């Protein structure tokens, strides 16, 4: 039943039993009434609720067992209370009075499913509905039951909508096209879908890459998130798993011609003797420009008994042999990490961003992947919010609404793209 129901006239003593299977939080299941009284069984927050009005005495009680877990449940209501799966779940002094109120001589009306002015309809499966001593209620329309009910006292269906006769139908939530992202496995658990994610992904549809760097810090470097682990790319002069170990750059004796080597902040510095210059004390001050002592494409100019280097952008020092810390100004955006590279810099972007300085949010919807729906960009993927009548990862699969028999009064249903059409008989009009 879904957004629909059936109505019948009955005249038997009260005892209600049925089998149900659902994942709905709320909805009307059974409504039994006389001109002055009623008995209702419904779902609220996944719990069965029964309420009654008898001789102006209103009573309502909730059960304590969650029944919207997709498990088949048996429900029995009689003068002793309400039983779920054979166990007493609710007892109330009002119930024995109901037997007398809804007696064998009363003219009662039974509505299964939706009351037009009250709760939404029950969405799920109902089977073996018994009222009193009558046979199970049939949802067959005239002519479809064959001779199954011939010569048997039974309830005649007066009106029905959105009811499927075969117990127990469930939507195929995994579908022909896997709605789960990133090679995840889709598990159909009867009107409930679970995506089993591959390592490194999370989210309802496994659409989000797990950020392994979130709780880890690379002290002097950039964190790179992998599938099951992370790694640190260290800045020059640092080492270790977390880039927290300063390398002994003086160990390799980089300073020439008697220069004194010291280290600080991942760099080494050479304190040169009076007649030598350069980052490693490698050039005599008295050198001329032939050959040029300047490095990294710098122009050399003779000045008296020495020379001068005009450094290109990104370099410093007497010989233009010292690379400036171009990352000091933190040019990378949106939490990206800056790494020096060949006189320039490189930005390691966080998930969902791109561009030279990670200034652009990736637009996974730019190709309009959702055929009949709205595209929503998530961390590093997209999701489609489908229009009514469509499903699938790209909202390109038409839902066959006629499976649920939405047309009333035996109207013929024709499925159309994204919708359906009811062909009514000569005595009825309307969309349904």
CSV table of C-alpha atoms in Angstrom, one decimal:
chain,number,residue,atom,x,y,z
A,1,UNK,CA,0.0,0.0,0.0
A,2,UNK,CA,1.2,3.5,-0.8
A,3,UNK,CA,-0.8,6.7,-0.6
A,4,UNK,CA,-3.9,4.6,-1.1
A,5,UNK,CA,-6.2,2.2,0.7
A,6,UNK,CA,-9.4,0.1,0.6
A,7,UNK,CA,-12.8,0.5,2.2
A,8,UNK,CA,-15.3,-2.3,3.1
A,9,UNK,CA,-18.4,-2.8,5.2
A,10,UNK,CA,-18.2,-5.5,7.9
A,11,UNK,CA,-20.4,-6.9,10.6
A,12,UNK,CA,-18.4,-9.4,12.8
A,13,UNK,CA,-17.1,-9.4,16.3
A,14,UNK,CA,-13.7,-7.7,16.9
A,15,UNK,CA,-10.5,-9.5,16.5
A,16,UNK,CA,-7.9,-8.0,14.2
A,17,UNK,CA,-4.8,-9.8,13.0
A,18,UNK,CA,-2.4,-9.2,10.1
A,19,UNK,CA,1.2,-9.5,8.8
A,20,UNK,CA,3.2,-6.4,8.0
A,21,UNK,CA,6.6,-5.5,6.6
A,22,UNK,CA,7.7,-1.9,6.3
A,23,UNK,CA,10.4,0.7,6.6
A,24,UNK,CA,8.0,3.7,7.0
A,25,UNK,CA,8.2,5.9,10.0
A,26,UNK,CA,4.5,6.8,10.0
A,27,UNK,CA,1.2,6.0,8.2
A,28,UNK,CA,-2.3,4.7,8.7
A,29,UNK,CA,-2.7,0.9,8.6
A,30,UNK,CA,-6.3,0.0,9.7
A,31,UNK,CA,-9.2,2.2,10.6
A,32,UNK,CA,-12.4,0.7,11.9
A,33,UNK,CA,-15.4,2.9,12.6
A,34,UNK,CA,-19.1,3.1,13.5
A,35,UNK,CA,-21.2,6.3,13.4
A,36,UNK,CA,-20.1,7.1,17.0
A,37,UNK,CA,-16.9,5.1,17.6
A,38,UNK,CA,-13.6,4.1,16.0
A,39,UNK,CA,-10.5,2.0,16.4
A,40,UNK,CA,-7.3,2.9,14.6
A,41,UNK,CA,-4.0,1.1,14.2
A,42,UNK,CA,-1.2,3.2,12.7
A,43,UNK,CA,2.6,3.8,12.7
A,44,UNK,CA,4.2,6.7,14.5
A,45,UNK,CA,8.0,6.9,14.6
A,46,UNK,CA,8.3,3.3,13.6
A,47,UNK,CA,6.1,2.1,16.5
A,48,UNK,CA,2.6,0.7,16.3
A,49,UNK,CA,0.0,2.9,17.8
A,50,UNK,CA,-3.7,2.0,18.5
A,51,UNK,CA,-6.3,4.5,19.6
A,52,UNK,CA,-10.1,4.3,20.1
A,53,UNK,CA,-13.1,6.5,20.7
A,54,UNK,CA,-15.9,4.7,22.6
A,55,UNK,CA,-18.8,6.5,24.2
A,56,UNK,CA,-16.9,9.8,24.1
A,57,UNK,CA,-14.0,8.0,25.9
A,58,UNK,CA,-10.8,8.6,23.9
A,59,UNK,CA,-7.8,6.4,24.5
A,60,UNK,CA,-4.4,6.1,22.8
A,61,UNK,CA,-1.4,3.8,23.4
A,62,UNK,CA,1.9,3.3,21.8
A,63,UNK,CA,3.7,0.0,21.6
A,64,UNK,CA,7.4,-0.2,22.5
A,65,UNK,CA,8.8,-2.4,19.7
A,66,UNK,CA,10.1,-0.8,16.5
A,67,UNK,CA,8.5,-2.5,13.5
A,68,UNK,CA,9.8,-0.4,10.6
A,69,UNK,CA,13.0,-2.5,10.3
A,70,UNK,CA,11.9,-4.4,7.1
A,71,UNK,CA,11.3,-7.6,9.1
A,72,UNK,CA,8.0,-9.5,8.6
A,73,UNK,CA,5.9,-9.0,11.8
A,74,UNK,CA,2.6,-10.7,12.9
A,75,UNK,CA,0.2,-8.5,14.8
A,76,UNK,CA,-2.9,-9.7,16.7
A,77,UNK,CA,-5.4,-7.4,18.6
A,78,UNK,CA,-8.0,-9.0,20.8
A,79,UNK,CA,-9.6,-8.6,24.1
A,80,UNK,CA,-6.4,-9.5,25.9
A,81,UNK,CA,-4.3,-6.8,24.3
A,82,UNK,CA,-2.0,-6.2,21.3
A,83,UNK,CA,0.5,-8.9,20.5
A,84,UNK,CA,3.5,-8.5,18.1
A,85,UNK,CA,5.1,-11.8,17.0
A,86,UNK,CA,3.1,-13.6,19.6
A,87,UNK,CA,4.3,-11.5,22.5
A,88,UNK,CA,2.0,-9.1,24.5
A,89,UNK,CA,3.2,-5.6,23.7
A,90,UNK,CA,0.4,-3.4,24.9
A,91,UNK,CA,-2.5,-4.1,27.3
A,92,UNK,CA,-5.3,-1.7,28.1
A,93,UNK,CA,-8.6,-2.0,30.0
A,94,UNK,CA,-10.2,-0.3,27.0
A,95,UNK,CA,-9.7,-3.3,24.7
A,96,UNK,CA,-12.3,-5.6,26.2
A,97,UNK,CA,-14.9,-2.8,25.8
A,98,UNK,CA,-14.1,-2.7,22.1
A,99,UNK,CA,-15.5,-6.2,21.6
A,100,UNK,CA,-18.9,-5.1,22.8
A,101,UNK,CA,-18.8,-1.8,21.0
A,102,UNK,CA,-17.9,-3.3,17.6
A,103,UNK,CA,-20.3,-6.3,18.1
A,104,UNK,CA,-21.7,-8.7,15.6
A,105,UNK,CA,-24.8,-6.7,15.0
A,106,UNK,CA,-23.1,-3.4,14.3
A,107,UNK,CA,-22.7,-1.9,10.9
A,108,UNK,CA,-18.9,-1.2,10.7
A,109,UNK,CA,-16.7,0.4,8.0
A,110,UNK,CA,-13.1,-0.8,7.5
A,111,UNK,CA,-10.5,1.3,5.8
A,112,UNK,CA,-7.1,-0.2,5.1
A,113,UNK,CA,-4.5,2.3,4.3
A,114,UNK,CA,-5.1,6.0,3.9
A,115,UNK,CA,-7.8,8.1,5.3
A,116,UNK,CA,-8.0,11.1,3.1
A,117,UNK,CA,-8.1,13.7,5.9
A,118,UNK,CA,-5.7,12.1,8.4
A,119,UNK,CA,-2.3,10.3,8.4
A,120,UNK,CA,-0.5,9.4,5.2
A,121,UNK,CA,-1.0,5.9,4.0
A,122,UNK,CA,0.9,2.9,5.2
A,123,UNK,CA,3.8,2.2,2.8
A,124,UNK,CA,4.8,-1.5,2.9
A,125,UNK,CA,3.3,-4.9,2.8
A,126,UNK,CA,0.1,-6.3,4.5
A,127,UNK,CA,-1.0,-9.9,4.3
A,128,UNK,CA,-3.5,-12.2,6.0
A,129,UNK,CA,-5.7,-9.4,7.3
A,130,UNK,CA,-8.4,-11.0,9.5
A,131,UNK,CA,-11.3,-9.1,11.0
A,132,UNK,CA,-13.3,-11.4,13.3
A,133,UNK,CA,-13.9,-14.9,12.0
A,134,UNK,CA,-13.9,-13.9,8.3
A,135,UNK,CA,-11.4,-15.2,5.8
A,136,UNK,CA,-8.4,-13.1,5.0
A,137,UNK,CA,-9.3,-9.9,3.2
A,138,UNK,CA,-8.7,-10.0,-0.5
A,139,UNK,CA,-7.4,-7.0,-2.5
A,140,UNK,CA,-8.5,-8.5,-5.8
A,141,UNK,CA,-10.8,-6.4,-7.9
A,142,UNK,CA,-13.9,-8.0,-9.5
A,143,UNK,CA,-12.9,-10.4,-12.2
A,144,UNK,CA,-9.3,-10.8,-11.1
A,145,UNK,CA,-9.9,-13.3,-8.3
A,146,UNK,CA,-11.3,-16.0,-10.6
A,147,UNK,CA,-13.2,-18.6,-8.6
A,148,UNK,CA,-10.8,-18.4,-5.5
A,149,UNK,CA,-13.5,-16.8,-3.4
A,150,UNK,CA,-16.5,-18.5,-4.9
A,151,UNK,CA,-19.1,-19.9,-2.4
A,152,UNK,CA,-17.1,-18.3,0.4
A,153,UNK,CA,-18.2,-15.4,2.6
A,154,UNK,CA,-15.8,-12.6,1.9
A,155,UNK,CA,-15.4,-8.9,1.8
A,156,UNK,CA,-16.1,-7.2,-1.5
A,157,UNK,CA,-13.6,-4.6,-2.5
A,158,UNK,CA,-15.3,-1.2,-2.9
A,159,UNK,CA,-12.3,1.0,-3.8
A,160,UNK,CA,-8.6,0.7,-4.1
A,161,UNK,CA,-5.5,2.6,-5.2
A,162,UNK,CA,-1.8,2.1,-5.2
A,163,UNK,CA,-2.1,-1.6,-4.1
A,164,UNK,CA,0.0,-4.4,-5.5
A,165,UNK,CA,-1.5,-7.9,-5.1
A,166,UNK,CA,1.7,-10.0,-4.9
A,167,UNK,CA,3.2,-10.2,-1.4
A,168,UNK,CA,5.7,-8.7,-0.9
A,169,UNK,CA,6.8,-6.2,-3.5
A,170,UNK,CA,9.8,-3.9,-2.9
A,171,UNK,CA,11.4,-1.3,-5.1
A,172,UNK,CA,14.7,-2.2,-6.7
A,173,UNK,CA,16.9,0.4,-5.0
A,174,UNK,CA,20.1,-0.8,-6.6
A,175,UNK,CA,18.6,-0.8,-10.1
A,176,UNK,CA,20.2,-1.7,-13.4
A,177,UNK,CA,22.7,1.1,-12.9
A,178,UNK,CA,24.6,1.0,-9.6
A,179,UNK,CA,23.8,4.2,-7.7
A,180,UNK,CA,26.9,3.7,-5.5
A,181,UNK,CA,30.0,5.7,-6.4
A,182,UNK,CA,33.7,4.8,-6.7
A,183,UNK,CA,33.2,1.0,-7.5
A,184,UNK,CA,31.2,0.5,-4.3
A,185,UNK,CA,28.9,-2.6,-4.0
A,186,UNK,CA,25.1,-1.9,-3.7
A,187,UNK,CA,23.2,-4.2,-1.3
A,188,UNK,CA,19.4,-4.2,-1.6
A,189,UNK,CA,17.9,-4.9,1.9
A,190,UNK,CA,14.2,-4.7,1.0
A,191,UNK,CA,13.3,-1.1,0.5
A,192,UNK,CA,16.6,-0.1,1.9
A,193,UNK,CA,19.9,0.4,0.1
A,194,UNK,CA,23.4,0.1,1.6
A,195,UNK,CA,26.5,1.0,-0.3
A,196,UNK,CA,29.6,-1.0,0.8
A,197,UNK,CA,32.4,1.4,0.1
A,198,UNK,CA,35.8,0.5,-1.3
A,199,UNK,CA,38.8,1.4,1.1
A,200,UNK,CA,39.3,5.2,1.2
A,201,UNK,CA,35.7,6.3,0.6
A,202,UNK,CA,32.7,7.1,2.7
A,203,UNK,CA,29.2,8.6,2.5
A,204,UNK,CA,25.7,7.3,1.8
A,205,UNK,CA,26.8,6.6,-1.8
A,206,UNK,CA,30.5,6.3,-1.1
A,207,UNK,CA,30.8,9.6,-2.9
A,208,UNK,CA,33.4,11.2,-0.5
A,209,UNK,CA,37.1,10.3,-0.4
A,210,UNK,CA,38.3,9.9,3.2
A,211,UNK,CA,40.8,12.6,4.1
A,212,UNK,CA,43.5,10.6,5.8
A,213,UNK,CA,45.3,13.8,6.5
A,214,UNK,CA,42.5,15.2,8.7
A,215,UNK,CA,44.0,14.0,12.0
A,216,UNK,CA,47.6,14.0,11.0
A,217,UNK,CA,50.2,16.8,10.7
A,218,UNK,CA,53.2,17.0,8.5
A,219,UNK,CA,55.1,19.5,10.5
A,220,UNK,CA,57.4,20.9,7.8
A,221,UNK,CA,55.8,19.5,4.7
A,222,UNK,CA,52.6,18.6,2.8
A,223,UNK,CA,50.3,15.7,3.6
A,224,UNK,CA,49.2,13.5,0.8
A,225,UNK,CA,46.0,11.5,1.4
A,226,UNK,CA,46.1,7.9,0.1
A,227,UNK,CA,43.5,5.1,0.1
A,228,UNK,CA,44.4,3.5,3.4
A,229,UNK,CA,47.1,5.8,4.7
A,230,UNK,CA,48.8,9.2,4.2
A,231,UNK,CA,52.3,10.3,3.4
A,232,UNK,CA,54.3,13.5,4.0
A,233,UNK,CA,56.2,15.3,1.3
A,234,UNK,CA,58.9,17.2,3.3
A,235,UNK,CA,60.2,20.7,2.6
A,236,UNK,CA,63.9,20.9,1.8
A,237,UNK,CA,66.0,20.3,4.8
A,238,UNK,CA,63.5,18.2,6.7
A,239,UNK,CA,63.0,14.4,7.0
A,240,UNK,CA,61.1,11.8,8.9
A,241,UNK,CA,57.6,10.3,8.7
A,242,UNK,CA,56.1,13.6,9.9
A,243,UNK,CA,58.8,15.9,8.4
A,244,UNK,CA,59.7,16.9,11.9
A,245,UNK,CA,63.4,16.0,11.8
A,246,UNK,CA,65.8,18.7,10.7
A,247,UNK,CA,68.5,17.2,8.4
A,248,UNK,CA,72.2,17.8,9.3
A,249,UNK,CA,72.9,19.6,6.0
A,250,UNK,CA,76.5,20.3,7.2
A,251,UNK,CA,77.3,16.6,7.3
A,252,UNK,CA,78.2,16.7,3.6
A,253,UNK,CA,80.5,19.7,4.1
A,254,UNK,CA,78.9,21.9,1.5
A,255,UNK,CA,81.0,25.0,2.4
A,256,UNK,CA,84.2,25.3,0.4
A,257,UNK,CA,87.5,27.2,0.9
A,258,UNK,CA,87.4,27.0,4.6
A,259,UNK,CA,83.9,28.3,5.1
A,260,UNK,CA,82.1,27.5,8.4
A,261,UNK,CA,78.8,25.7,8.1
A,262,UNK,CA,75.7,26.2,10.3
A,263,UNK,CA,72.1,25.0,10.0
A,264,UNK,CA,68.8,26.7,10.9
A,265,UNK,CA,65.2,26.1,9.9
A,266,UNK,CA,66.0,23.4,7.4
A,267,UNK,CA,68.8,25.3,5.6
A,268,UNK,CA,72.5,25.6,5.9
A,269,UNK,CA,74.6,28.8,5.8
A,270,UNK,CA,78.2,29.2,5.0
A,271,UNK,CA,80.3,31.9,6.8
A,272,UNK,CA,82.9,32.6,4.2
A,273,UNK,CA,86.6,33.7,4.6
A,274,UNK,CA,87.3,37.3,3.6
A,275,UNK,CA,88.3,36.6,0.0
A,276,UNK,CA,85.4,34.2,-1.0
A,277,UNK,CA,81.7,34.6,-1.7
A,278,UNK,CA,78.7,32.5,-2.6
A,279,UNK,CA,76.3,30.3,-0.9
A,280,UNK,CA,79.1,27.7,-0.5
A,281,UNK,CA,82.1,30.2,-0.5
A,282,UNK,CA,82.9,28.8,-4.0
A,283,UNK,CA,84.0,32.1,-5.8
A,284,UNK,CA,86.8,34.5,-5.2
A,285,UNK,CA,85.7,38.1,-4.7
A,286,UNK,CA,88.3,39.2,-7.3
A,287,UNK,CA,86.7,37.1,-10.0
A,288,UNK,CA,85.6,38.9,-13.2
A,289,UNK,CA,82.7,38.1,-15.4
A,290,UNK,CA,84.6,35.8,-17.8
A,291,UNK,CA,83.6,33.2,-17.0
A,292,UNK,CA,80.6,34.5,-15.2
A,293,UNK,CA,80.3,33.4,-11.6
A,294,UNK,CA,76.6,34.3,-11.5
A,295,UNK,CA,74.1,31.5,-11.4
A,296,UNK,CA,70.5,30.8,-12.5
A,297,UNK,CA,70.8,33.0,-15.6
A,298,UNK,CA,71.8,36.2,-13.7
A,299,UNK,CA,73.6,39.0,-15.5
A,300,UNK,CA,77.2,39.7,-14.5
A,301,UNK,CA,78.6,43.2,-14.3
A,302,UNK,CA,82.2,44.1,-13.6
A,303,UNK,CA,82.5,46.6,-10.7
A,304,UNK,CA,86.1,47.8,-10.2
A,305,UNK,CA,88.1,44.8,-9.0
A,306,UNK,CA,85.1,42.5,-8.5
A,307,UNK,CA,81.7,41.8,-10.0
A,308,UNK,CA,77.9,42.2,-9.4
A,309,UNK,CA,75.1,39.7,-10.2
A,310,UNK,CA,71.6,41.0,-11.2
A,311,UNK,CA,69.4,38.1,-9.9
A,312,UNK,CA,66.3,36.9,-11.8
A,313,UNK,CA,63.0,36.6,-9.8
A,314,UNK,CA,63.0,33.9,-7.2
A,315,UNK,CA,66.8,34.0,-6.5
A,316,UNK,CA,69.0,36.0,-4.1
A,317,UNK,CA,72.6,36.1,-2.8
A,318,UNK,CA,75.8,37.6,-4.2
A,319,UNK,CA,75.9,34.9,-6.9
A,320,UNK,CA,72.1,34.6,-7.2
A,321,UNK,CA,72.5,31.0,-6.0
A,322,UNK,CA,70.1,31.2,-3.1
A,323,UNK,CA,66.5,30.3,-3.9
A,324,UNK,CA,64.0,32.7,-2.2
A,325,UNK,CA,61.3,31.1,0.1
A,326,UNK,CA,58.5,31.8,-2.3
A,327,UNK,CA,56.1,30.0,-0.1
A,328,UNK,CA,56.6,32.4,2.8
A,329,UNK,CA,53.7,34.5,1.6
A,330,UNK,CA,51.5,31.4,1.5
A,331,UNK,CA,50.1,31.9,-2.1
A,332,UNK,CA,48.1,28.7,-2.0
A,333,UNK,CA,44.3,29.0,-1.1
A,334,UNK,CA,41.7,26.8,0.6
A,335,UNK,CA,44.0,24.9,2.9
A,336,UNK,CA,46.5,23.9,0.3
A,337,UNK,CA,50.2,23.3,1.0
A,338,UNK,CA,52.9,25.3,-0.8
A,339,UNK,CA,56.1,23.5,-1.9
A,340,UNK,CA,59.1,25.3,-3.5
A,341,UNK,CA,60.0,23.9,-6.9
A,342,UNK,CA,62.7,25.1,-9.3
A,343,UNK,CA,62.5,28.7,-8.4
A,344,UNK,CA,58.8,28.6,-8.3
A,345,UNK,CA,56.2,26.9,-6.2
A,346,UNK,CA,53.6,24.1,-6.4
A,347,UNK,CA,50.3,23.9,-4.5
A,348,UNK,CA,49.1,20.6,-3.1
A,349,UNK,CA,45.3,21.1,-3.2
A,350,UNK,CA,42.8,19.7,-0.7
A,351,UNK,CA,39.9,17.5,-2.0
A,352,UNK,CA,37.4,19.4,-4.1
A,353,UNK,CA,39.8,22.2,-5.3
A,354,UNK,CA,42.0,22.8,-8.3
A,355,UNK,CA,43.9,25.5,-10.1
A,356,UNK,CA,47.4,26.8,-9.9
A,357,UNK,CA,46.8,28.1,-6.3
A,358,UNK,CA,43.9,25.8,-5.6
A,359,UNK,CA,41.5,28.8,-6.0
A,360,UNK,CA,38.8,27.0,-8.0
A,361,UNK,CA,36.2,24.6,-6.6
A,362,UNK,CA,35.9,21.6,-8.8
A,363,UNK,CA,32.5,21.7,-10.7
A,364,UNK,CA,31.5,18.1,-11.1
A,365,UNK,CA,28.1,19.3,-12.5
A,366,UNK,CA,29.6,21.3,-15.4
A,367,UNK,CA,28.8,18.5,-17.8
A,368,UNK,CA,25.1,18.3,-16.7
A,369,UNK,CA,25.3,14.6,-15.8
A,370,UNK,CA,21.7,14.6,-14.4
A,371,UNK,CA,19.3,14.0,-17.3
A,372,UNK,CA,16.1,14.5,-15.3
A,373,UNK,CA,17.2,16.0,-12.0
A,374,UNK,CA,19.3,18.5,-10.1
A,375,UNK,CA,23.0,18.0,-9.9
A,376,UNK,CA,24.6,18.6,-6.5
A,377,UNK,CA,28.4,18.9,-6.1
A,378,UNK,CA,29.8,17.1,-3.1
A,379,UNK,CA,33.3,16.9,-1.8
A,380,UNK,CA,34.9,15.3,-4.8
A,381,UNK,CA,32.0,13.9,-6.8
A,382,UNK,CA,28.3,14.7,-7.7
A,383,UNK,CA,24.9,13.4,-6.8
A,384,UNK,CA,21.6,13.7,-8.7
A,385,UNK,CA,18.4,14.7,-7.0
A,386,UNK,CA,15.9,13.2,-9.5
A,387,UNK,CA,12.6,14.6,-10.6
A,388,UNK,CA,9.4,12.7,-9.8
A,389,UNK,CA,9.1,9.6,-12.0
A,390,UNK,CA,12.9,9.1,-12.6
A,391,UNK,CA,15.7,7.3,-10.9
A,392,UNK,CA,19.2,6.0,-11.5
A,393,UNK,CA,22.6,7.6,-10.9
A,394,UNK,CA,22.0,10.1,-13.7
A,395,UNK,CA,18.2,10.3,-13.3
A,396,UNK,CA,17.8,8.7,-16.7
A,397,UNK,CA,15.7,5.6,-15.8
A,398,UNK,CA,11.9,5.9,-16.1
A,399,UNK,CA,10.0,4.6,-13.1
A,400,UNK,CA,7.0,2.4,-14.1
A,401,UNK,CA,4.3,3.8,-11.8
A,402,UNK,CA,1.7,1.4,-13.2
A,403,UNK,CA,3.3,-1.4,-11.1
A,404,UNK,CA,1.5,0.1,-8.1
A,405,UNK,CA,-1.9,0.3,-9.8
A,406,UNK,CA,-2.4,4.0,-9.1
A,407,UNK,CA,-5.7,4.2,-11.1
A,408,UNK,CA,-8.9,3.8,-9.1
A,409,UNK,CA,-12.2,2.1,-10.2
A,410,UNK,CA,-10.4,-0.4,-12.4
A,411,UNK,CA,-8.9,2.4,-14.6
A,412,UNK,CA,-6.3,1.2,-17.1
A,413,UNK,CA,-2.8,2.6,-16.3
A,414,UNK,CA,-0.3,3.5,-19.1
A,415,UNK,CA,3.2,4.3,-18.2
A,416,UNK,CA,4.6,7.5,-19.8
A,417,UNK,CA,8.1,9.1,-19.5
A,418,UNK,CA,8.4,10.3,-15.9
A,419,UNK,CA,4.7,9.8,-15.2
A,420,UNK,CA,1.6,7.7,-16.0
A,421,UNK,CA,-1.9,8.1,-17.5
A,422,UNK,CA,-5.2,6.6,-16.3
A,423,UNK,CA,-7.9,5.6,-18.8
A,424,UNK,CA,-11.2,5.7,-17.0
A,425,UNK,CA,-14.3,3.8,-17.7
A,426,UNK,CA,-17.5,5.6,-18.9
A,427,UNK,CA,-18.7,6.2,-15.3
A,428,UNK,CA,-15.6,7.9,-13.8
A,429,UNK,CA,-13.5,10.9,-14.4
A,430,UNK,CA,-10.3,12.4,-12.9
A,431,UNK,CA,-6.5,12.1,-12.9
A,432,UNK,CA,-6.7,8.8,-10.9
